[in-house]
Coordinates of C-alpha atoms in Angstrom, one line a residue:
M59 CA 0.2 0.1 0.0
N60 CA 1.3 3.3 -0.8
S61 CA 2.4 4.9 2.2
S62 CA 0.6 8.3 1.8
L63 CA -2.2 6.8 0.9
M64 CA -2.2 4.7 4.1
L65 CA -1.6 7.7 6.5
R66 CA -4.5 9.5 4.8
R67 CA -6.8 6.1 5.5
F68 CA -5.1 5.9 8.8
F69 CA -6.4 9.9 9.6
C70 CA -9.9 9.0 8.3
F71 CA -11.2 6.5 11.4
N72 CA -13.7 9.0 12.9
S73 CA -16.5 7.7 10.5
T74 CA -19.3 6.1 13.0
T75 CA -20.9 4.9 9.5
T76 CA -17.9 2.7 9.0
A77 CA -18.1 1.3 12.7
V78 CA -21.6 0.6 12.6
A79 CA -21.3 -1.4 9.2
A80 CA -18.4 -3.2 11.0
A81 CA -20.8 -4.2 14.0
S82 CA -22.9 -5.0 11.6
S83 CA -20.9 -7.5 9.8
T84 CA -19.6 -9.5 12.7
S85 CA -20.6 -12.8 13.5
S86 CA -23.4 -13.4 15.9
K87 CA -21.2 -16.5 16.8
K88 CA -18.1 -14.6 18.0
K89 CA -18.1 -11.6 20.4
P90 CA -16.5 -8.8 19.0
L91 CA -13.5 -7.7 21.3
V92 CA -11.3 -4.2 20.7
F93 CA -7.4 -4.3 21.2
L94 CA -5.2 -1.5 22.4
G95 CA -1.7 -1.3 22.2
S96 CA 0.8 0.5 20.5
P97 CA 4.5 -0.1 20.9
Q98 CA 6.2 -3.4 19.3
V99 CA 5.7 -5.3 22.5
A100 CA 2.0 -5.1 22.3
A101 CA 2.0 -6.3 18.6
T102 CA 3.0 -9.9 20.5
V103 CA -0.4 -10.0 22.1
L104 CA -2.5 -8.7 19.3
D105 CA -0.8 -11.6 17.1
A106 CA -1.7 -14.2 19.7
L107 CA -5.1 -12.8 19.4
F108 CA -5.2 -13.0 15.7
N109 CA -4.3 -16.7 16.2
A110 CA -6.7 -17.6 18.7
S111 CA -9.7 -16.3 16.9
K112 CA -9.0 -17.8 13.8
A113 CA -9.1 -21.4 15.9
P114 CA -12.5 -23.5 15.0
N115 CA -13.9 -23.0 18.4
S116 CA -12.6 -19.6 18.7
L117 CA -15.2 -17.2 21.0
F118 CA -14.1 -13.9 19.6
E119 CA -12.9 -12.1 16.9
V120 CA -11.0 -8.7 16.9
A121 CA -13.3 -6.1 15.7
A122 CA -11.3 -3.3 16.0
I123 CA -7.8 -2.0 17.3
V124 CA -6.8 1.3 19.2
T125 CA -3.3 3.0 18.9
Q126 CA -1.3 5.9 19.2
P127 CA -1.6 8.6 16.0
P128 CA 1.1 8.4 13.6
A129 CA 4.3 10.0 14.7
R130 CA 7.4 10.8 13.3
R131 CA 10.5 8.1 14.1
D132 CA 13.8 7.6 12.8
R133 CA 16.7 9.6 11.2
G134 CA 13.7 10.4 8.4
K135 CA 11.4 11.8 10.9
K136 CA 8.7 10.5 8.4
L137 CA 5.3 10.1 9.8
M138 CA 5.0 6.4 10.7
P139 CA 1.9 4.5 12.3
S140 CA 2.7 2.7 15.6
P141 CA 4.5 -0.7 15.5
V142 CA 1.0 -2.1 16.6
A143 CA -0.5 -0.8 13.3
E144 CA 2.0 -1.3 11.2
F145 CA 1.7 -5.2 12.3
A146 CA -1.8 -5.0 12.0
L147 CA -1.7 -3.5 8.4
D148 CA 0.8 -6.1 7.0
T149 CA -1.4 -8.8 8.4
G150 CA -4.5 -7.0 6.1
F151 CA -6.4 -6.1 9.0
P152 CA -8.6 -3.3 8.0
S153 CA -6.9 0.3 7.9
D154 CA -10.5 1.7 8.9
L155 CA -10.9 -0.3 11.4
I156 CA -7.6 1.0 13.1
F157 CA -8.4 3.8 15.6
T158 CA -6.2 6.9 16.3
P159 CA -7.4 9.0 18.7
E160 CA -5.4 11.7 20.3
R161 CA -7.1 10.8 23.6
A162 CA -9.5 7.7 24.6
G163 CA -12.0 10.2 25.3
E164 CA -12.7 11.9 22.4
D165 CA -16.5 12.0 21.8
T166 CA -16.0 10.9 18.0
F167 CA -14.0 7.8 19.1
L168 CA -16.3 6.7 21.8
S169 CA -19.1 7.2 19.7
N170 CA -17.3 4.9 17.1
L171 CA -16.6 2.1 19.7
R172 CA -20.4 2.0 20.9
A173 CA -21.3 1.3 17.6
L174 CA -18.9 -1.6 17.2
Q175 CA -20.7 -3.0 20.5
P176 CA -17.4 -4.6 21.8
E177 CA -18.1 -7.3 24.5
L178 CA -14.2 -6.9 25.9
C179 CA -11.5 -4.4 25.7
I180 CA -8.2 -5.7 26.0
T181 CA -5.2 -3.3 26.7
A182 CA -1.3 -4.1 26.5
A183 CA 0.8 -0.9 26.4
Y184 CA -1.5 1.7 25.0
G185 CA -0.4 4.5 26.4
N186 CA -3.1 6.5 27.0
I187 CA -5.5 7.1 30.0
L188 CA -8.8 5.2 29.8
P189 CA -11.7 7.4 31.3
T190 CA -14.8 6.3 33.1
K191 CA -16.8 6.8 29.6
F192 CA -14.9 4.2 27.9
L193 CA -14.5 1.8 30.6
N194 CA -18.4 1.7 30.5
I195 CA -19.2 0.5 27.0
P196 CA -17.4 -3.2 27.0
P197 CA -19.8 -5.0 29.2
M198 CA -17.2 -7.4 30.1
G199 CA -15.0 -4.9 31.1
T200 CA -11.4 -3.9 29.9
V201 CA -9.0 -6.3 30.7
N202 CA -4.7 -5.1 31.3
I203 CA -1.6 -6.8 30.7
H204 CA 0.7 -5.4 33.2
P205 CA 4.6 -6.6 33.5
S206 CA 4.8 -7.0 37.0
L207 CA 3.3 -8.7 39.6
L208 CA 0.8 -6.4 40.9
P209 CA 0.2 -4.5 43.6
L210 CA 4.4 -4.4 42.8
Y211 CA 5.4 -1.6 40.6
R212 CA 2.4 0.1 39.4
G213 CA 2.9 3.0 36.9
A214 CA 4.7 3.4 33.5
A215 CA 8.1 1.6 34.0
P216 CA 7.4 -1.5 36.0
V217 CA 10.5 -3.4 34.3
Q218 CA 12.9 -0.6 34.4
R219 CA 12.2 -0.2 38.0
A220 CA 12.2 -3.8 38.7
L221 CA 15.7 -4.0 37.4
Q222 CA 16.7 -0.7 39.2
D223 CA 15.7 -2.4 42.5
G224 CA 18.0 -5.5 41.8
A225 CA 14.6 -7.8 41.9
K226 CA 15.5 -11.1 41.8
E227 CA 12.1 -12.0 40.4
T228 CA 9.0 -10.1 38.6
G229 CA 6.2 -11.2 36.7
V230 CA 3.2 -10.5 34.3
S231 CA -0.8 -9.6 35.5
L232 CA -3.6 -9.7 33.8
A233 CA -5.9 -7.4 35.7
F234 CA -9.5 -5.7 35.2
T235 CA -8.9 -2.1 34.7
V236 CA -10.5 0.5 36.9
H237 CA -10.3 4.3 36.8
A238 CA -7.2 4.1 39.2
L239 CA -3.8 3.0 37.4
D240 CA -3.1 -0.5 37.5
A241 CA -5.4 -1.2 40.7
G242 CA -8.0 -3.4 39.6
P243 CA -8.6 -6.6 40.7
V244 CA -6.4 -9.1 39.3
I245 CA -7.3 -12.2 37.3
A246 CA -4.0 -14.2 37.0
N247 CA -0.3 -13.8 37.3
K248 CA 2.8 -15.6 36.3
T249 CA 6.2 -15.0 38.2
L250 CA 9.5 -15.3 36.2
E251 CA 13.1 -15.1 37.6
V252 CA 15.1 -12.4 36.7
D253 CA 18.6 -13.0 35.2
D254 CA 21.1 -10.4 36.4
Q255 CA 22.4 -10.2 32.8
I256 CA 19.2 -9.0 31.4
K257 CA 18.4 -5.8 29.7
A258 CA 15.0 -4.1 30.4
P259 CA 14.1 -4.4 26.5
D260 CA 14.6 -7.9 26.3
L261 CA 12.4 -8.5 30.0
L262 CA 9.8 -6.3 28.5
A263 CA 9.5 -8.5 25.8
L264 CA 9.5 -11.8 27.7
L265 CA 6.9 -10.6 29.9
F266 CA 4.5 -9.9 27.2
L267 CA 4.7 -12.9 25.5
E268 CA 4.3 -14.7 28.8
G269 CA 1.0 -11.8 29.5
S270 CA -0.1 -13.1 25.8
K271 CA -0.1 -16.9 27.0
L272 CA -1.6 -16.2 30.1
L273 CA -4.3 -13.7 28.0
I274 CA -5.5 -16.6 25.8
H275 CA -5.7 -19.2 28.3
E276 CA -8.2 -17.0 30.4
L277 CA -10.1 -15.6 27.9
P278 CA -12.8 -18.0 27.9
S279 CA -13.5 -17.5 31.8
I280 CA -13.3 -13.3 31.1
L281 CA -16.0 -14.1 28.5
D282 CA -18.3 -16.0 30.4
G283 CA -17.8 -14.0 33.6
S284 CA -16.3 -16.4 35.6
A285 CA -13.1 -14.5 35.8
R286 CA -14.8 -11.4 37.4
L287 CA -15.8 -13.9 40.2
K288 CA -12.5 -15.0 40.9
A289 CA -10.3 -12.0 40.3
Q290 CA -8.6 -10.9 43.7
P291 CA -8.7 -7.8 45.1
Q292 CA -5.1 -6.0 45.1
D293 CA -3.7 -5.6 48.8
D294 CA -3.2 -1.8 48.7
S295 CA -0.9 -1.9 51.6
K296 CA 1.6 -3.6 49.5
V297 CA 1.7 -1.1 46.6
T298 CA 5.0 0.2 45.1
L299 CA 5.2 2.8 42.3
A300 CA 7.0 2.8 39.2
P301 CA 7.2 6.4 37.6
K302 CA 8.4 6.8 34.0
I303 CA 12.2 7.1 34.4
S304 CA 13.5 10.5 34.3
V305 CA 16.7 11.8 32.5
E306 CA 18.7 12.9 35.4
E307 CA 17.8 9.2 36.9
S308 CA 19.1 7.2 33.8
W309 CA 22.6 8.7 33.9
L310 CA 25.5 6.9 35.5
S311 CA 28.0 8.2 38.0
F312 CA 30.9 6.3 39.2
D313 CA 30.8 7.4 42.6
Q314 CA 27.8 5.2 43.1
E315 CA 28.2 1.5 44.2
A316 CA 28.8 -1.0 41.7
S317 CA 25.5 -2.9 42.4
V318 CA 23.8 0.3 41.5
L319 CA 25.6 0.9 38.4
H320 CA 24.6 -2.7 37.4
N321 CA 21.2 -2.2 37.8
K322 CA 20.9 0.9 36.2
G323 CA 23.0 -0.4 33.3
G324 CA 20.3 -3.1 33.0
Q325 CA 18.1 -0.3 31.7
G326 CA 20.0 0.4 28.9
H327 CA 20.9 4.4 29.5
G328 CA 24.1 6.2 28.7
L329 CA 27.2 7.0 31.1
K330 CA 27.4 10.5 32.8

């Protein structure tokens, strides 16, 4: 597809007519699911959903994808779709069902989402705050893949913070999304040991790979409502936060202890 044409089609996501037509064409035997994600690690989850939706006994289909708007990337500063959008287009997913709102609370976007009548929304590193009026749309709720053992490391940088702290184990959690950040009931999780030589991008990729497997395993219970009953509230007394790493934090100073330098190095940052 011509790149300029692709981007023009990309920006024309806000046609309610398109969304209504898509909703009417959704198979009555499969429940429509909307996926939200943006970086390459989220494409791993989308790939797992595509594959699972093709199974003869599949309960769902991916009705639409929501991702960050095209941004200027690489040295040429070309306007490029997000890695998730690029992956979806490469698989032949309809470009007019890839939504790219600046904010997830935009009225036009929410109107399109309601028209699709999604049974469930799945998020994986989407990178946008979901307002209550979004969360009220899917009857089975919104489920998030978070790369930590919640309630540990709630926030934007759970993997980097775990490595910074020298954590010996981490994991991935599948949790219902609520208005408070990463605070919803946990459906399931998986623990992984942390190799002390692993870098943050590699650990992040591994956690989302495991998270995609966890999601596919739990989807039947999510769609029939039993996951809501078994999901465990988080213990707020054990909460730790994982805010985004600041530029100042990322630099290494050689008057720090060797263990601190090693743990920071795992994040892939430079030297000061």
